[in-house]
């Protein structure tokens, strides 16, 4: 529905622009030759507009790729010149026996002349694209502020102070040490998870090493519950002090444990985290469990996608595959 609305706005704008332009021509009167060249020029300008609007600026300007942007502008200018030459100097000559430029026009003059005419429809789509992006950013910021307010309200409604729980777990850990090493270790892991969730940063991001430690503690807790029949492979590569939104990766692991099979040695749950050139790849695959599901609350993909849209707009890809036996999610982040 959103795309239909955008397309409708574009059509309306072009109708108004062309109606104004050709309405003036009809009133003043025009020759067939002038009308033909006006139509070809407008057609080529519209093509140039959408080359810039749909490909050039989203691909390079939005992502700050200046060298590619410059090359793209030069390519668009060349496309404008080539299209105009083909239509007005070749096709029109074959169809109507006329050309826009005379045969003795120097090529340098032809190119410089058409560079001038192409510039306006390089600038206009840039302005339209920028206004549209600012509008989207404003909407995204409003949504993010609403989410923050909702989170703060949810926290205020909590009847138990999380710091009290954390301190209590430390006390329980001290009591568990003389009783059972396994119990003490479980309490310690749970305490680590609680401490991580209480840590805050101004931008809501943490180092990737901290996020990995959190995942490891979470996996260790599950291992204590299901061992010795617990088969999970967790591998990392290229992890350093890169920053990532806190608790961004855990929902995928949680869903794998909740809906997957952890006791199949031949098909373990596989978790792969790799960072290369500021590109994070997080892949989680699991054998699908057809047993009765755990009905405890979890984080659905819809909520994950919403958080990604708010924190990493246009900087992420979330891929999901399900062949009936294996469920796999792959998250790509530009961090």
Short mmCIF file of C-alpha atoms in Angstrom, two decimals:
data_model
loop_
_atom_site.label_atom_id
_atom_site.label_comp_id
_atom_site.label_asym_id
_atom_site.label_seq_id
_atom_site.Cartn_x
_atom_site.Cartn_y
_atom_site.Cartn_z
CA UNK A 1 0.00 0.00 0.00
CA UNK A 2 2.90 2.33 0.81
CA UNK A 3 4.49 1.74 -2.62
CA UNK A 4 1.18 2.43 -4.37
CA UNK A 5 0.93 5.72 -2.50
CA UNK A 6 4.47 6.76 -3.51
CA UNK A 7 3.87 5.78 -7.15
CA UNK A 8 0.59 7.75 -7.15
CA UNK A 9 2.37 10.86 -5.83
CA UNK A 10 5.06 10.56 -8.52
CA UNK A 11 2.46 10.18 -11.27
CA UNK A 12 0.49 13.17 -10.00
CA UNK A 13 3.62 15.34 -9.86
CA UNK A 14 4.65 14.43 -13.40
CA UNK A 15 1.12 15.01 -14.70
CA UNK A 16 1.08 18.49 -13.16
CA UNK A 17 4.57 19.37 -14.45
CA UNK A 18 3.91 18.11 -17.98
CA UNK A 19 0.41 19.63 -18.07
CA UNK A 20 1.87 23.02 -17.15
CA UNK A 21 4.67 22.71 -19.70
CA UNK A 22 2.63 21.44 -22.64
CA UNK A 23 -0.37 23.57 -21.75
CA UNK A 24 1.77 26.65 -22.27
CA UNK A 25 3.06 25.25 -25.57
CA UNK A 26 -0.47 24.53 -26.85
CA UNK A 27 -1.62 28.03 -25.95
CA UNK A 28 1.32 29.70 -27.69
CA UNK A 29 1.31 27.26 -30.58
CA UNK A 30 4.18 25.07 -31.66
CA UNK A 31 5.56 23.41 -34.76
CA UNK A 32 5.83 19.64 -35.20
CA UNK A 33 9.61 19.91 -35.07
CA UNK A 34 9.63 21.76 -31.75
CA UNK A 35 7.02 19.42 -30.24
CA UNK A 36 9.01 16.34 -31.24
CA UNK A 37 12.20 17.63 -29.65
CA UNK A 38 10.34 18.76 -26.52
CA UNK A 39 8.83 15.28 -26.11
CA UNK A 40 12.18 13.53 -26.56
CA UNK A 41 13.89 15.88 -24.12
CA UNK A 42 11.22 15.35 -21.44
CA UNK A 43 11.30 11.58 -21.92
CA UNK A 44 15.09 11.47 -21.50
CA UNK A 45 14.95 13.76 -18.45
CA UNK A 46 12.39 11.49 -16.80
CA UNK A 47 14.62 8.47 -17.47
CA UNK A 48 17.58 10.38 -16.00
CA UNK A 49 15.51 11.35 -12.96
CA UNK A 50 14.66 7.72 -12.10
CA UNK A 51 18.16 6.44 -12.79
CA UNK A 52 19.32 8.89 -10.13
CA UNK A 53 16.37 8.45 -7.77
CA UNK A 54 16.14 4.65 -7.84
CA UNK A 55 19.78 3.64 -8.33
CA UNK A 56 22.43 6.35 -8.11
CA UNK A 57 21.55 8.14 -4.86
CA UNK A 58 20.26 5.12 -2.86
CA UNK A 59 23.32 3.06 -3.82
CA UNK A 60 26.07 5.64 -3.30
CA UNK A 61 24.93 8.95 -1.79
CA UNK A 62 23.01 7.31 1.04
CA UNK A 63 25.95 5.05 1.91
CA UNK A 64 28.59 7.76 1.63
CA UNK A 65 30.40 6.15 -1.31
CA UNK A 66 31.67 9.38 -2.87
CA UNK A 67 34.03 7.94 -5.56
CA UNK A 68 31.28 5.60 -6.79
CA UNK A 69 28.81 8.50 -6.66
CA UNK A 70 31.04 10.62 -8.91
CA UNK A 71 31.44 7.76 -11.38
CA UNK A 72 27.67 7.21 -11.28
CA UNK A 73 27.02 10.88 -12.09
CA UNK A 74 29.41 10.71 -15.04
CA UNK A 75 27.69 7.52 -16.22
CA UNK A 76 24.25 9.17 -15.94
CA UNK A 77 25.43 12.17 -17.95
CA UNK A 78 26.85 9.85 -20.60
CA UNK A 79 23.55 7.96 -20.70
CA UNK A 80 21.64 11.24 -21.14
CA UNK A 81 23.90 12.31 -24.03
CA UNK A 82 23.78 8.87 -25.70
CA UNK A 83 19.97 8.62 -25.46
CA UNK A 84 19.47 12.11 -26.82
CA UNK A 85 21.84 11.48 -29.71
CA UNK A 86 20.18 8.16 -30.57
CA UNK A 87 16.63 9.56 -30.49
CA UNK A 88 17.13 13.02 -31.98
CA UNK A 89 20.04 12.48 -34.35
CA UNK A 90 19.34 8.90 -35.48
CA UNK A 91 15.68 7.91 -35.01
CA UNK A 92 14.17 11.31 -35.82
CA UNK A 93 16.27 11.50 -38.96
CA UNK A 94 15.00 8.10 -40.09
CA UNK A 95 11.38 8.81 -39.16
CA UNK A 96 10.94 12.52 -39.93
CA UNK A 97 14.09 13.47 -41.85
CA UNK A 98 15.19 16.01 -39.25
CA UNK A 99 17.89 16.39 -36.61
CA UNK A 100 18.16 18.66 -33.60
CA UNK A 101 21.83 19.53 -34.23
CA UNK A 102 23.29 20.19 -37.65
CA UNK A 103 25.89 17.89 -39.18
CA UNK A 104 28.70 20.43 -38.72
CA UNK A 105 28.17 20.71 -34.94
CA UNK A 106 31.47 19.82 -33.21
CA UNK A 107 31.23 16.82 -30.89
CA UNK A 108 32.75 18.85 -28.03
CA UNK A 109 29.98 21.44 -28.48
CA UNK A 110 27.32 18.70 -28.56
CA UNK A 111 28.63 17.07 -25.36
CA UNK A 112 29.05 20.32 -23.40
CA UNK A 113 25.59 21.48 -24.49
CA UNK A 114 23.96 18.28 -23.27
CA UNK A 115 25.92 18.22 -20.02
CA UNK A 116 24.28 21.56 -19.30
CA UNK A 117 20.79 20.17 -20.00
CA UNK A 118 21.42 17.03 -17.92
CA UNK A 119 22.57 18.84 -14.77
CA UNK A 120 19.11 20.00 -13.70
CA UNK A 121 17.79 16.45 -13.63
CA UNK A 122 20.76 15.37 -11.56
CA UNK A 123 19.96 18.04 -8.96
CA UNK A 124 16.18 17.61 -8.80
CA UNK A 125 16.20 13.87 -7.90
CA UNK A 126 18.95 14.59 -5.32
CA UNK A 127 16.65 17.13 -3.67
CA UNK A 128 13.64 14.79 -3.81
CA UNK A 129 15.70 11.87 -2.45
CA UNK A 130 17.15 13.99 0.39
CA UNK A 131 13.75 15.31 1.45
CA UNK A 132 12.32 11.80 1.39
CA UNK A 133 15.21 10.42 3.48
CA UNK A 134 14.87 13.22 6.03
CA UNK A 135 11.17 12.49 6.28
CA UNK A 136 11.86 8.77 6.83
CA UNK A 137 14.50 9.59 9.45
CA UNK A 138 12.06 11.82 11.28
CA UNK A 139 9.45 9.05 11.35
CA UNK A 140 12.09 6.54 12.50
CA UNK A 141 13.25 8.87 15.29
CA UNK A 142 9.69 9.31 16.47
CA UNK A 143 9.17 5.54 16.57
CA UNK A 144 12.44 5.10 18.46
CA UNK A 145 11.39 7.72 21.02
CA UNK A 146 8.04 5.96 21.43
CA UNK A 147 9.83 2.65 22.00
CA UNK A 148 12.06 4.27 24.63
CA UNK A 149 9.04 5.70 26.43
CA UNK A 150 7.30 2.31 26.37
CA UNK A 151 10.43 0.60 27.70
CA UNK A 152 10.75 3.13 30.51
CA UNK A 153 7.10 2.67 31.47
CA UNK A 154 7.48 -1.11 31.44
CA UNK A 155 10.51 -0.82 33.70
CA UNK A 156 8.70 1.50 36.13
CA UNK A 157 5.84 -1.00 36.37
CA UNK A 158 8.25 -3.70 37.53
CA UNK A 159 7.57 -4.54 41.18
CA UNK A 160 11.01 -6.02 41.87
CA UNK A 161 14.21 -4.02 41.65
CA UNK A 162 16.56 -5.89 39.26
CA UNK A 163 19.56 -4.77 41.32
CA UNK A 164 18.00 -6.49 44.31
CA UNK A 165 17.76 -9.70 42.24
CA UNK A 166 21.40 -9.37 41.17
CA UNK A 167 22.62 -8.87 44.74
CA UNK A 168 20.46 -11.75 45.91
CA UNK A 169 21.98 -14.04 43.28
CA UNK A 170 25.45 -13.15 44.56
CA UNK A 171 24.34 -14.11 48.07
CA UNK A 172 22.83 -17.38 46.83
CA UNK A 173 26.11 -18.09 45.04
CA UNK A 174 28.04 -17.75 48.28
CA UNK A 175 25.63 -20.20 49.92
CA UNK A 176 25.83 -22.66 47.02
CA UNK A 177 29.66 -22.95 46.95
CA UNK A 178 29.94 -25.40 49.88
CA UNK A 179 26.89 -27.37 48.73
CA UNK A 180 27.55 -28.01 45.02
CA UNK A 181 30.07 -26.69 42.51
CA UNK A 182 27.57 -27.28 39.72
CA UNK A 183 24.86 -25.30 41.52
CA UNK A 184 27.29 -22.50 42.32
CA UNK A 185 28.43 -22.34 38.71
CA UNK A 186 24.82 -22.15 37.52
CA UNK A 187 24.07 -19.29 39.91
CA UNK A 188 27.26 -17.53 38.79
CA UNK A 189 26.27 -17.79 35.14
CA UNK A 190 22.80 -16.48 35.92
CA UNK A 191 24.37 -13.63 37.87
CA UNK A 192 26.56 -12.77 34.85
CA UNK A 193 23.48 -12.63 32.64
CA UNK A 194 21.72 -10.35 35.12
CA UNK A 195 24.75 -8.04 35.42
CA UNK A 196 24.99 -7.71 31.64
CA UNK A 197 21.34 -6.71 31.29
CA UNK A 198 21.81 -4.02 33.96
CA UNK A 199 24.84 -2.44 32.30
CA UNK A 200 23.90 0.65 30.32
CA UNK A 201 25.71 2.82 27.80
CA UNK A 202 24.71 6.24 26.43
CA UNK A 203 24.07 4.91 22.92
CA UNK A 204 22.67 1.51 23.97
CA UNK A 205 25.64 -0.31 22.41
CA UNK A 206 28.26 -2.62 23.91
CA UNK A 207 31.48 -4.17 22.71
CA UNK A 208 31.02 -7.32 20.69
CA UNK A 209 33.26 -9.22 23.12
CA UNK A 210 30.75 -8.49 25.92
CA UNK A 211 27.89 -9.66 23.73
CA UNK A 212 29.81 -12.88 22.99
CA UNK A 213 30.42 -13.45 26.71
CA UNK A 214 26.71 -13.06 27.32
CA UNK A 215 25.93 -15.65 24.63
CA UNK A 216 28.48 -18.04 26.13
CA UNK A 217 26.95 -17.70 29.60
CA UNK A 218 23.48 -18.31 28.18
CA UNK A 219 24.67 -21.42 26.33
CA UNK A 220 26.47 -22.73 29.43
CA UNK A 221 23.28 -22.46 31.47
CA UNK A 222 21.42 -24.56 28.91
CA UNK A 223 24.30 -27.02 28.82
CA UNK A 224 23.94 -27.61 32.58
CA UNK A 225 20.27 -28.33 32.08
CA UNK A 226 20.60 -30.84 29.23
CA UNK A 227 24.10 -32.34 29.56
CA UNK A 228 25.49 -34.78 28.66
CA UNK A 229 23.13 -34.83 25.65
CA UNK A 230 23.74 -31.24 24.64
CA UNK A 231 25.18 -30.50 21.21
CA UNK A 232 25.77 -26.88 20.31
CA UNK A 233 28.59 -25.51 18.18
CA UNK A 234 29.44 -21.85 18.74
CA UNK A 235 32.26 -20.38 16.64
CA UNK A 236 33.52 -16.80 16.29
CA UNK A 237 35.91 -15.08 13.92
CA UNK A 238 37.23 -11.52 13.74
CA UNK A 239 35.73 -10.49 17.09
CA UNK A 240 37.35 -7.48 18.75
CA UNK A 241 36.03 -4.30 20.33
CA UNK A 242 33.50 -3.53 17.62
CA UNK A 243 30.25 -2.06 18.94
CA UNK A 244 26.83 -3.63 18.56
CA UNK A 245 23.39 -2.92 20.02
CA UNK A 246 23.08 -4.72 23.37
CA UNK A 247 21.10 -7.99 23.38
CA UNK A 248 20.77 -7.91 19.60
CA UNK A 249 22.03 -11.46 19.01
CA UNK A 250 20.53 -13.41 21.92
CA UNK A 251 16.96 -13.65 20.51
CA UNK A 252 18.17 -15.85 17.64
CA UNK A 253 19.91 -18.23 20.05
CA UNK A 254 16.92 -18.21 22.38
CA UNK A 255 14.55 -19.12 19.53
CA UNK A 256 16.90 -21.92 18.38
CA UNK A 257 16.92 -23.46 21.86
CA UNK A 258 13.19 -22.98 22.26
CA UNK A 259 12.10 -24.48 18.93
CA UNK A 260 15.10 -26.62 18.04
CA UNK A 261 16.67 -29.93 19.07
CA UNK A 262 19.73 -29.77 21.35
CA UNK A 263 20.25 -33.51 21.93
CA UNK A 264 20.95 -34.67 18.36
CA UNK A 265 24.69 -35.26 17.97
CA UNK A 266 24.39 -35.65 14.18
CA UNK A 267 22.60 -32.33 13.74
CA UNK A 268 23.69 -29.92 16.49
CA UNK A 269 22.60 -26.33 16.81
CA UNK A 270 25.21 -24.29 14.96
CA UNK A 271 25.95 -20.68 15.85
CA UNK A 272 28.50 -18.76 13.76
CA UNK A 273 29.56 -15.18 14.39
CA UNK A 274 31.99 -13.50 12.01
CA UNK A 275 33.13 -9.91 11.53
CA UNK A 276 35.04 -8.74 8.48
CA UNK A 277 35.52 -5.15 7.29
CA UNK A 278 32.85 -3.81 9.70
CA UNK A 279 30.38 -6.37 8.36
CA UNK A 280 28.92 -8.67 11.01
CA UNK A 281 27.45 -12.01 10.02
CA UNK A 282 25.51 -14.01 12.62
CA UNK A 283 24.12 -17.37 11.54
CA UNK A 284 22.04 -19.72 13.68
CA UNK A 285 20.71 -23.04 12.39
CA UNK A 286 18.85 -25.79 14.23
CA UNK A 287 16.97 -28.99 13.60
CA UNK A 288 13.27 -28.29 14.01
CA UNK A 289 11.65 -29.92 17.02
CA UNK A 290 8.21 -31.40 16.35
CA UNK A 291 7.61 -32.09 20.03
CA UNK A 292 5.42 -29.93 22.22
CA UNK A 293 6.82 -26.43 22.26
CA UNK A 294 7.85 -24.41 25.26
CA UNK A 295 5.09 -21.84 25.63
CA UNK A 296 7.18 -19.39 27.63
CA UNK A 297 7.47 -15.94 26.16
CA UNK A 298 10.20 -15.38 23.59
CA UNK A 299 11.20 -12.73 21.12
CA UNK A 300 9.51 -13.22 17.75
CA UNK A 301 11.06 -12.34 14.41
CA UNK A 302 8.57 -9.49 14.03
CA UNK A 303 9.90 -7.80 17.17
CA UNK A 304 13.50 -8.49 16.14
CA UNK A 305 12.87 -6.97 12.69
CA UNK A 306 11.26 -3.92 14.27
CA UNK A 307 14.27 -3.35 16.52
CA UNK A 308 16.64 -3.76 13.58
CA UNK A 309 14.65 -1.22 11.55
CA UNK A 310 14.90 1.29 14.39
CA UNK A 311 18.57 0.83 15.32
CA UNK A 312 20.11 -0.24 11.98
CA UNK A 313 17.93 1.35 9.28
CA UNK A 314 19.14 0.38 5.81
CA UNK A 315 22.19 -1.25 7.44
CA UNK A 316 20.98 -4.79 7.95
CA UNK A 317 19.67 -7.89 6.23
CA UNK A 318 17.72 -10.65 7.96
CA UNK A 319 17.40 -13.90 6.02
CA UNK A 320 15.27 -16.85 7.12
CA UNK A 321 15.11 -20.31 5.57
CA UNK A 322 13.01 -23.33 6.55
CA UNK A 323 13.08 -26.62 4.64
CA UNK A 324 10.84 -28.46 7.08
CA UNK A 325 13.77 -30.09 8.85
CA UNK A 326 16.21 -27.24 9.48
CA UNK A 327 15.48 -23.66 10.47
CA UNK A 328 18.19 -21.10 9.74
CA UNK A 329 18.44 -17.36 10.36
CA UNK A 330 21.24 -15.16 9.07
CA UNK A 331 21.70 -11.59 10.29
CA UNK A 332 24.00 -9.20 8.40
CA UNK A 333 24.88 -5.90 10.09
CA UNK A 334 27.03 -2.99 8.98
CA UNK A 335 28.58 -1.96 12.30
#
